[in-house]
PDB file of C-alpha atoms and ligand atoms in Angstrom:
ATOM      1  CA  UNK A   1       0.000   0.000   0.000  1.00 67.00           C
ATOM      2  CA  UNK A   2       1.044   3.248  -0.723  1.00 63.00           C
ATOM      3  CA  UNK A   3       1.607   4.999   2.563  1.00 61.00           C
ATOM      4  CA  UNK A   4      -0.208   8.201   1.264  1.00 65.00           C
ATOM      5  CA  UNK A   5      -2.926   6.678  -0.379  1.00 70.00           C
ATOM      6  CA  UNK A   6      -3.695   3.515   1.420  1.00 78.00           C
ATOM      7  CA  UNK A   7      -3.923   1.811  -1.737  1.00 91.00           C
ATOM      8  CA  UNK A   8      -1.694  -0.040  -4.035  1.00 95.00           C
ATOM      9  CA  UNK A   9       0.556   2.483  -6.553  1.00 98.00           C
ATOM     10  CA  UNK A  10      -0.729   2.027 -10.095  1.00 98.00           C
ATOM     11  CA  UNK A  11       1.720   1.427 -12.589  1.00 98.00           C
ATOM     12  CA  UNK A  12       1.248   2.213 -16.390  1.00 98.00           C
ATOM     13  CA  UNK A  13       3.421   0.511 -18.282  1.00 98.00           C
ATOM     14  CA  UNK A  14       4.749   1.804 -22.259  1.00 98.00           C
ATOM     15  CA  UNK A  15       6.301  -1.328 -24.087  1.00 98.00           C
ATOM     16  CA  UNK A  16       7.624  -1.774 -28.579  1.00 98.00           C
ATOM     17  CA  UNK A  17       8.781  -5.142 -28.033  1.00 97.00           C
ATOM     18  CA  UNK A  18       9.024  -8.429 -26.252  1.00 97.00           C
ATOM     19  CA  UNK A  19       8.327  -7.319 -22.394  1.00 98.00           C
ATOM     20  CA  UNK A  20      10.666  -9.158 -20.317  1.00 98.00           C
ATOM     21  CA  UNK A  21      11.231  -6.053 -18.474  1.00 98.00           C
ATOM     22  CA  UNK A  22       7.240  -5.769 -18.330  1.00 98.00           C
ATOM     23  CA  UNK A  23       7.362  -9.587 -17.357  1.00 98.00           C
ATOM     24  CA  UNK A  24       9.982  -9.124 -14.231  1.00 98.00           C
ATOM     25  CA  UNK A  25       7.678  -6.193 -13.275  1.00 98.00           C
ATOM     26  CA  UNK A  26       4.763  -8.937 -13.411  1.00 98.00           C
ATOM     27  CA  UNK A  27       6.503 -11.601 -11.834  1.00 98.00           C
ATOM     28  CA  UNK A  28       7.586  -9.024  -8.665  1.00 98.00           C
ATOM     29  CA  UNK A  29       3.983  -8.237  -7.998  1.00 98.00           C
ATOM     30  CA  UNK A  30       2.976 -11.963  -8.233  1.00 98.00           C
ATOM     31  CA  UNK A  31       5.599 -12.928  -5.185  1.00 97.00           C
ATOM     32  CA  UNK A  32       4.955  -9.564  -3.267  1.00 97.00           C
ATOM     33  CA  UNK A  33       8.362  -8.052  -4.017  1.00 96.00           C
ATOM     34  CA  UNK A  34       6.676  -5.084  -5.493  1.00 98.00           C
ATOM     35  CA  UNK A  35       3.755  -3.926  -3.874  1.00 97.00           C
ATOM     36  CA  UNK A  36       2.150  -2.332  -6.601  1.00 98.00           C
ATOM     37  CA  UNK A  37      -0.495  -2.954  -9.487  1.00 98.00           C
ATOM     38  CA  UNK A  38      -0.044  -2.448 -13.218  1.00 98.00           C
ATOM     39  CA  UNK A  39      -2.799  -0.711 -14.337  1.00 98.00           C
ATOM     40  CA  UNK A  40      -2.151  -0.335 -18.304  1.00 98.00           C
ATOM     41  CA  UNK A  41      -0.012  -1.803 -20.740  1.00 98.00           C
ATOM     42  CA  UNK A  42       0.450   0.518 -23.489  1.00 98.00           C
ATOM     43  CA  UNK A  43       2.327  -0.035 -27.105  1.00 98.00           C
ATOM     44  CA  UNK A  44       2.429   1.898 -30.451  1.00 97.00           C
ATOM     45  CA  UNK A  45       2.992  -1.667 -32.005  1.00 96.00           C
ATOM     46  CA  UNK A  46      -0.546  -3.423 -31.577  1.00 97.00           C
ATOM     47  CA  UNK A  47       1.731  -6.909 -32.720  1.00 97.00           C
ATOM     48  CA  UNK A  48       3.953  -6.097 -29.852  1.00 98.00           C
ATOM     49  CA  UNK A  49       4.571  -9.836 -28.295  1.00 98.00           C
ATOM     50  CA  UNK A  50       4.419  -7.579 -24.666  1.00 98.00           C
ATOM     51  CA  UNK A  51       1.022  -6.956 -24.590  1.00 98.00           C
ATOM     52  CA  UNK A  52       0.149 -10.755 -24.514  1.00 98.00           C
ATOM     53  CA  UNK A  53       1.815 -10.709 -20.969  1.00 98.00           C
ATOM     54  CA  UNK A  54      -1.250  -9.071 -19.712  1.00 98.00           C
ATOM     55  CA  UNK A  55      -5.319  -9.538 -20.038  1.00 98.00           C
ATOM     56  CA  UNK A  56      -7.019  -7.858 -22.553  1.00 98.00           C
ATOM     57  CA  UNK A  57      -8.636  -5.544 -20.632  1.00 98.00           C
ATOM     58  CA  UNK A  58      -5.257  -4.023 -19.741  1.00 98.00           C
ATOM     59  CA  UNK A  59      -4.336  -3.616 -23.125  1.00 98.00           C
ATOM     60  CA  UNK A  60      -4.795  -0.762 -25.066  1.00 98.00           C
ATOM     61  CA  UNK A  61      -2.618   0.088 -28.154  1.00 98.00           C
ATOM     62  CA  UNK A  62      -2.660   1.786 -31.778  1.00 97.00           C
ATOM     63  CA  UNK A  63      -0.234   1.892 -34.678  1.00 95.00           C
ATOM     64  CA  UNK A  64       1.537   4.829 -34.227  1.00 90.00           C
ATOM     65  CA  UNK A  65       2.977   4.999 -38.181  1.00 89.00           C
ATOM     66  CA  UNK A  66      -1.036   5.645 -38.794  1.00 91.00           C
ATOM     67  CA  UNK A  67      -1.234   9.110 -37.305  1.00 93.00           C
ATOM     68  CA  UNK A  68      -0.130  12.318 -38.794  1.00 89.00           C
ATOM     69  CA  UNK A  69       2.653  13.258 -36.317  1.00 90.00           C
ATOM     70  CA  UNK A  70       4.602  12.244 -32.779  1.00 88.00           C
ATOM     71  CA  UNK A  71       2.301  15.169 -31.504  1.00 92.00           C
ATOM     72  CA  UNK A  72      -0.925  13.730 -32.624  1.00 95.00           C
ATOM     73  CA  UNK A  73      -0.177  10.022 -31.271  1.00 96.00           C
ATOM     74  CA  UNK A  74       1.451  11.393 -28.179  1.00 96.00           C
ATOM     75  CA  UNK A  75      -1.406  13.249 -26.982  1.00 96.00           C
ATOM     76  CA  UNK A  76      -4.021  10.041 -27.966  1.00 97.00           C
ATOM     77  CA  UNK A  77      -1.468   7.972 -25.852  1.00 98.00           C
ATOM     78  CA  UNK A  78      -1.335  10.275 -22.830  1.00 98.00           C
ATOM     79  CA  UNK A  79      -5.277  10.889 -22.928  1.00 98.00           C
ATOM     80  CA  UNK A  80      -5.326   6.696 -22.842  1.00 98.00           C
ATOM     81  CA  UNK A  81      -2.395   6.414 -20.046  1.00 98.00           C
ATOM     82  CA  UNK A  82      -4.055   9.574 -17.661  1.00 98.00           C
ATOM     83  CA  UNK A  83      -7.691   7.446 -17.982  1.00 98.00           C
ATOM     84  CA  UNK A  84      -6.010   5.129 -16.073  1.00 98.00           C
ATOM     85  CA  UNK A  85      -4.453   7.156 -13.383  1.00 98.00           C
ATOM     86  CA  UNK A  86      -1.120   6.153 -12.946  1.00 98.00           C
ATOM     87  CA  UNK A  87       1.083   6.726  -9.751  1.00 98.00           C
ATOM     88  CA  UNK A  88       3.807   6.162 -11.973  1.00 98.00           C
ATOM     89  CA  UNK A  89       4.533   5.385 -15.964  1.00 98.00           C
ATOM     90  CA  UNK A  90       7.604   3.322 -16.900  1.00 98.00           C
ATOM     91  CA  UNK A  91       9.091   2.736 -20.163  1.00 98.00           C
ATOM     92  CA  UNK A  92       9.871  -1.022 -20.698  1.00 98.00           C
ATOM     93  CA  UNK A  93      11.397  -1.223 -23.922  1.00 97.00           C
ATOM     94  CA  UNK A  94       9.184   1.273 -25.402  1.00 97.00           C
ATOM     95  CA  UNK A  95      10.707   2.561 -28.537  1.00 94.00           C
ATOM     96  CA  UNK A  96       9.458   5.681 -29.644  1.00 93.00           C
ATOM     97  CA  UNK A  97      10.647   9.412 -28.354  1.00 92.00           C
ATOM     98  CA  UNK A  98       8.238  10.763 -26.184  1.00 94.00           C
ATOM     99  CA  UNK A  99       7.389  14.388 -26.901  1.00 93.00           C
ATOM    100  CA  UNK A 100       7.488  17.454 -24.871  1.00 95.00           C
ATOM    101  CA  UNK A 101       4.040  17.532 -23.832  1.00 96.00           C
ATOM    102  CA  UNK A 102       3.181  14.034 -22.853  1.00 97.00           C
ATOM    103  CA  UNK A 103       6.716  14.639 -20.996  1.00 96.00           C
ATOM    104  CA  UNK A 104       5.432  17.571 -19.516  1.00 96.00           C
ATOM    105  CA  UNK A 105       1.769  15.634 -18.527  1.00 97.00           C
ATOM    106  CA  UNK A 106       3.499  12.921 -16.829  1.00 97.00           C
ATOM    107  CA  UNK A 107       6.583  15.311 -14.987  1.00 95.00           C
ATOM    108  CA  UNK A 108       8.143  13.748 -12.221  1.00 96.00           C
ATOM    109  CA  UNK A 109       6.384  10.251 -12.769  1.00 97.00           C
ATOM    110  CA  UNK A 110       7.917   8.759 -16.231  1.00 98.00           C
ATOM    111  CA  UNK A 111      10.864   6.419 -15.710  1.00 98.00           C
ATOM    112  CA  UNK A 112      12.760   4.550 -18.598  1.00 98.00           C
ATOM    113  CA  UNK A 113      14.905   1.761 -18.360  1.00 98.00           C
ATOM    114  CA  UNK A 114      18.060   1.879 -20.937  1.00 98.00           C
ATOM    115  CA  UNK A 115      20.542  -0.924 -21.355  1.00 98.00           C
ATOM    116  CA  UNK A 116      23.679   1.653 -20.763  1.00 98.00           C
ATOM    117  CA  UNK A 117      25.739   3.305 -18.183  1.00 98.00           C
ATOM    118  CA  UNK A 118      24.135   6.547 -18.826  1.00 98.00           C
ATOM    119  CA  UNK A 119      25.179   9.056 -20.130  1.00 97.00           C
ATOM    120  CA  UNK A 120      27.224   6.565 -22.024  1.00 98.00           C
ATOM    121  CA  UNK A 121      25.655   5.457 -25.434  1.00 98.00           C
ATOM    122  CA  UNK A 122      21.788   7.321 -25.557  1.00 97.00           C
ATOM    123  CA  UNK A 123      20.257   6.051 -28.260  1.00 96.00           C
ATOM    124  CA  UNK A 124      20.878   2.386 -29.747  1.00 96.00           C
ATOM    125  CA  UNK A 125      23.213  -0.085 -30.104  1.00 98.00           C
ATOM    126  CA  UNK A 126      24.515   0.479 -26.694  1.00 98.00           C
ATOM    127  CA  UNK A 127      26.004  -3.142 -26.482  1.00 98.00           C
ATOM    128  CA  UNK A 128      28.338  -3.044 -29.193  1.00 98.00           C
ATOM    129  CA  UNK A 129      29.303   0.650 -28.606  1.00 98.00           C
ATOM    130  CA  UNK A 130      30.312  -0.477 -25.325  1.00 98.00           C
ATOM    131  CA  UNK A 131      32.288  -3.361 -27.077  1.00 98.00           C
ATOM    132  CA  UNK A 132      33.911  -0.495 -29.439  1.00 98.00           C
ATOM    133  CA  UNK A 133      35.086   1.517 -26.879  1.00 98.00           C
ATOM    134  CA  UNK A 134      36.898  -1.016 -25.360  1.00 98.00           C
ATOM    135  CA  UNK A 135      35.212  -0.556 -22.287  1.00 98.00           C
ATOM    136  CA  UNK A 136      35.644  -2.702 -19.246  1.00 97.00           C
ATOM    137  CA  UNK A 137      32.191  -2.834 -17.790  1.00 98.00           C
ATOM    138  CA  UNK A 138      28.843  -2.048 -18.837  1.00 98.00           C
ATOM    139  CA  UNK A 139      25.264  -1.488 -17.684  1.00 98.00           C
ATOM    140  CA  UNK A 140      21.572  -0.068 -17.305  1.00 98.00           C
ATOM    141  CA  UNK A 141      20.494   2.976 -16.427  1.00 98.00           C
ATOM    142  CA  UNK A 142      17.033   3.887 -14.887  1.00 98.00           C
ATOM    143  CA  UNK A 143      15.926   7.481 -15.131  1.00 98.00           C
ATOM    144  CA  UNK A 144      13.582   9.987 -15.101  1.00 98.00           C
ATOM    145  CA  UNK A 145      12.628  10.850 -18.841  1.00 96.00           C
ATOM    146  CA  UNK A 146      12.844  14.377 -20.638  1.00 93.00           C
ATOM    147  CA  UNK A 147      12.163  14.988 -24.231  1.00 90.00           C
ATOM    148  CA  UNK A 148      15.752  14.439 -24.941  1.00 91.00           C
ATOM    149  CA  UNK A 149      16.488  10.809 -25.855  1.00 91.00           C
ATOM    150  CA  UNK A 150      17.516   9.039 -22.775  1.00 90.00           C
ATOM    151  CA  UNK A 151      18.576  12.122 -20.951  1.00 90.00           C
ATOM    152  CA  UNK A 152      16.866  12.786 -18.179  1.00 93.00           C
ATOM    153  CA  UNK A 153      18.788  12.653 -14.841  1.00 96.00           C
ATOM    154  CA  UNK A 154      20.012   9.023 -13.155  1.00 98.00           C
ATOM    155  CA  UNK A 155      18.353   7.155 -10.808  1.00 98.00           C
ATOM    156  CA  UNK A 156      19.942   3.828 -10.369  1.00 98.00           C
ATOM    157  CA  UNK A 157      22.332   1.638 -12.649  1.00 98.00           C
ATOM    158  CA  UNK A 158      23.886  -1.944 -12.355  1.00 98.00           C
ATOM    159  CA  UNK A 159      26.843  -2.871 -13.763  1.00 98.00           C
ATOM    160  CA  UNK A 160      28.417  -5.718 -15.014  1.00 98.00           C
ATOM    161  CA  UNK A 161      31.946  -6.451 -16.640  1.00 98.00           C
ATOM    162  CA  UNK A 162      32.903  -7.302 -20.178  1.00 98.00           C
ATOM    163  CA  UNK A 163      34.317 -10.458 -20.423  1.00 97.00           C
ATOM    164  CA  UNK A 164      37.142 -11.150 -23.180  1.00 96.00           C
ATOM    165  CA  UNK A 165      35.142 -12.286 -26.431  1.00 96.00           C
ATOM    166  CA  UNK A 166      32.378 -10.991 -25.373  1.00 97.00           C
ATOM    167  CA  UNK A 167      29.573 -10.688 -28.035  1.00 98.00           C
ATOM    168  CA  UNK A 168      26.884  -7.669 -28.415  1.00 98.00           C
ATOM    169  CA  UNK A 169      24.908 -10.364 -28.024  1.00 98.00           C
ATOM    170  CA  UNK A 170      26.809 -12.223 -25.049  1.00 98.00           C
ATOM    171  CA  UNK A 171      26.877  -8.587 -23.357  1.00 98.00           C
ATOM    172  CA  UNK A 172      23.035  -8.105 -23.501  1.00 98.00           C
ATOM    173  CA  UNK A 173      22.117 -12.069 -22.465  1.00 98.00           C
ATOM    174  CA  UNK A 174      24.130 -11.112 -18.564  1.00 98.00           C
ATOM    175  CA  UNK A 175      22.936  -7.694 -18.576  1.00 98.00           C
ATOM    176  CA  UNK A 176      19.316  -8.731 -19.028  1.00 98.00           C
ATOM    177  CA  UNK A 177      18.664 -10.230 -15.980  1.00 98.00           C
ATOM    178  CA  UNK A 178      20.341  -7.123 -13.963  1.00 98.00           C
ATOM    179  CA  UNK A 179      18.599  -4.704 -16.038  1.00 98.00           C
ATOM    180  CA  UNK A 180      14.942  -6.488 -14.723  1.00 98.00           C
ATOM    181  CA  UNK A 181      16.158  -6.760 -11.052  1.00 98.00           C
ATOM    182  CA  UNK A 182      17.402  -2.848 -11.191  1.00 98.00           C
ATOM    183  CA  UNK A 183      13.810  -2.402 -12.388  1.00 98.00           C
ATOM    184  CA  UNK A 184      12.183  -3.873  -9.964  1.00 98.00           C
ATOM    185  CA  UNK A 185      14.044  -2.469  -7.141  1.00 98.00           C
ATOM    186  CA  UNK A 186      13.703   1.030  -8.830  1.00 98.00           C
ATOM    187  CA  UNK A 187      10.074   0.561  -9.048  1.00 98.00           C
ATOM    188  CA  UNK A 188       9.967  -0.832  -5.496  1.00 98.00           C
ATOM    189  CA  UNK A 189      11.194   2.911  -4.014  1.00 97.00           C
ATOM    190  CA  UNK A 190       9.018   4.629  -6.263  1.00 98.00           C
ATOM    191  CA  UNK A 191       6.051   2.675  -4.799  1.00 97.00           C
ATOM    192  CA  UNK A 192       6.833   3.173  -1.795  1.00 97.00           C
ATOM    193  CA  UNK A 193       6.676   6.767  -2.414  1.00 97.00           C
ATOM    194  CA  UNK A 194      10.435   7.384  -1.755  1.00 97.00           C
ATOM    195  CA  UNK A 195      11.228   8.891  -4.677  1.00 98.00           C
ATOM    196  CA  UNK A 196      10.948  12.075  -6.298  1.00 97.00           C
ATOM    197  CA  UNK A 197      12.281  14.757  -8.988  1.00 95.00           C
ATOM    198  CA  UNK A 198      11.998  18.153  -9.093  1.00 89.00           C
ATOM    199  CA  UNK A 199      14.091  20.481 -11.459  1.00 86.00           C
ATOM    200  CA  UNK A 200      16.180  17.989 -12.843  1.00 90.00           C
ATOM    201  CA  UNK A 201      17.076  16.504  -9.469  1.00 94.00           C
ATOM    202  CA  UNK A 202      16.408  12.818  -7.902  1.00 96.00           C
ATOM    203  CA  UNK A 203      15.210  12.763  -3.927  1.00 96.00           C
ATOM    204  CA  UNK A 204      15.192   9.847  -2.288  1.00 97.00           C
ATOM    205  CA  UNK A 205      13.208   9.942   1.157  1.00 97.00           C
ATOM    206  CA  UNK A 206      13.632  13.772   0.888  1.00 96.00           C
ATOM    207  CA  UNK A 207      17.217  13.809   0.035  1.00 95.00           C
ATOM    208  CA  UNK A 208      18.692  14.949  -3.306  1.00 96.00           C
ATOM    209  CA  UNK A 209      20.910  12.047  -5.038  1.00 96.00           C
ATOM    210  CA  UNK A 210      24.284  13.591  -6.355  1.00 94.00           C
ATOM    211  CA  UNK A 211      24.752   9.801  -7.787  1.00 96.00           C
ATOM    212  CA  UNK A 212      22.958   7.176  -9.449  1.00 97.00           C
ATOM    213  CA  UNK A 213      21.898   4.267  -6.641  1.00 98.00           C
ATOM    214  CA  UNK A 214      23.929   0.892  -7.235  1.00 98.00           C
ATOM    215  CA  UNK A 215      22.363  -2.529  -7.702  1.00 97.00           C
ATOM    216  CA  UNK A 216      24.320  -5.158  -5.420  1.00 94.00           C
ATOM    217  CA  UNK A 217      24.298  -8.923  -6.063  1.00 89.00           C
ATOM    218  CA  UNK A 218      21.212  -9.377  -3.730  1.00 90.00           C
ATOM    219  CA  UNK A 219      19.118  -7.086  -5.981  1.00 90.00           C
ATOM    220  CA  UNK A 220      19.463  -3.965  -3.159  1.00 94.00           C
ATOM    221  CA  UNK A 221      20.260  -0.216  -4.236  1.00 96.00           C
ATOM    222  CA  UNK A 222      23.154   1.195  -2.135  1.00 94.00           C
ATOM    223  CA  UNK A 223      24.583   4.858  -2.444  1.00 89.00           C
ATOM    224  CA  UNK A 224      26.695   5.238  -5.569  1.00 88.00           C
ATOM    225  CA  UNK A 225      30.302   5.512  -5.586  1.00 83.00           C
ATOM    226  CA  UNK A 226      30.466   6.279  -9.580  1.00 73.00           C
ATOM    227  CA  UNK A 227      30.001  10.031 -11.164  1.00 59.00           C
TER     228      UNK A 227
HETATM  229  C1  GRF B   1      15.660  -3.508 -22.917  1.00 74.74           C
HETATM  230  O1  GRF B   1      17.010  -3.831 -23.027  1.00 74.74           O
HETATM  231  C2  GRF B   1      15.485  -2.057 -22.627  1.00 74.74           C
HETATM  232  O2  GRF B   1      16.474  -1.544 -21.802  1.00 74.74           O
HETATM  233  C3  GRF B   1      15.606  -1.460 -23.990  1.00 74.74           C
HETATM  234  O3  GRF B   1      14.938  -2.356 -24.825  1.00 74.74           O
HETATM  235  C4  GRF B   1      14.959  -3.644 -24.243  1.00 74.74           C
HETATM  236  C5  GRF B   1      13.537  -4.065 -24.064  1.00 74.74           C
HETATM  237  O4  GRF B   1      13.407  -5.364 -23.641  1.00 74.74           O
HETATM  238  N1  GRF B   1      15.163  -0.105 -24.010  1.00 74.74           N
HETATM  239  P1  GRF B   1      11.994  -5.958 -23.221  1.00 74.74           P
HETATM  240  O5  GRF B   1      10.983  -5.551 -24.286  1.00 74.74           O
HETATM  241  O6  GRF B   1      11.634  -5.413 -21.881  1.00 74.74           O
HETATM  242  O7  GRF B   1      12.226  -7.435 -23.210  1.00 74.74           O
END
């Protein structure tokens, strides 16, 4: 329960593609790790394989390609997400840039995960631009979102290192798994009603973050010790 409301936080949830991320969110309510309930599934891909991880009735999607600009879906999509009244809206894999406004609508609520160690590699192909650069470890990111493509200030990350031969592919099989449990715990705090932005900055029971949280090996955020 949330401890403002007395009732559980209501999740909306924005997925493109295959929803594991939507699935670990699932899978967290259904053992009481995340005391929460999803509310709406949402897609601009009406074939998107993640909306078949939910009932029907929590479904709602449209072709985005079919309307006349990002504006024009965007506000259709945030009229659909507000009739549900979400606590919170999280991007799980959900591939399109969301515009200022529905930004704007949803301010201080809208969380993305992004398979990178923000502000490394925005955009795609993060796991072989890691690979590229030679670096030594990788990660996700969860953050707040802004109309700038995976921009928007840090909240948590979890790392992981890159093994020698490591594929793209290889890279984003072990992060996977860490990517879901930093959701989870990410959307555990924000349930809980411990965390907040306001002007570009992350509070966490009141307290400004100066650096992304860090996912342990138990799943747990700790204070980070990266810039
Ligand atoms: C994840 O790696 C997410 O970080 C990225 O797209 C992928 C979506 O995976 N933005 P899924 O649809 O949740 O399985």
């Amino acid at each position: 329960m949330s401890p403002s409301t007395g009732r559980k936080p209501r999740l909306a949830v924005l997925v493109s593609g295959r929803g594991s991320n939507l699935q670990a969110v699932l899978d967290a309510i259904a053992d009481d790790r995340l005391d929460a309930e999803i509310v709406g599934v949402f897609s601009d891909r009406p074939g998107a394989a993640a909306l078949e991880r939910v009932p029907l009735a929590l479904r709602w999607s449209a072709e985005a390609r079919a309307f006349a600009d990002r504006a024009v879906f965007d506000a259709v999509l945030a009229d659909a997400v507000d009739a549900v009244a979400p606590d919170w809206v999280f991007c799980a894999g959900y591939m399109r840039i969301l515009g200022h406004a529905f930004v704007q609508r949803f301010d201080g609520r809208l969380l993305n995960v992004h398979p990178s160690l923000l502000p490394r590699y925005k955009g795609l192909h993060t796991h072989a631009r890691a690979l590229e650069a030679g670096d030594r470890e990788h990660g996700a990111s969860v953050h707040f979102v802004v109309p700038e493509l995976d921009a928007g200030t840090v909240v948590a990350q979890a790392r992981i290192p890159v093994l020698p031969g490591d594929s793209a592919e290889d890279l984003a099989m072990r992060l996977l798994p860490e990517e879901h449990r930093l959701v989870v715990a990410v959307l555990a705090l924000a349930s809980a009603g411990r965390l907040a932005e306001h002007g570009g900055q992350v509070q966490l029971d009141g307290q400004t973050l100066f650096k992304p949280l860090e996912l342990d090996s138990d799943g747990i955020l700790h204070p980070g010790s990266h810039s």
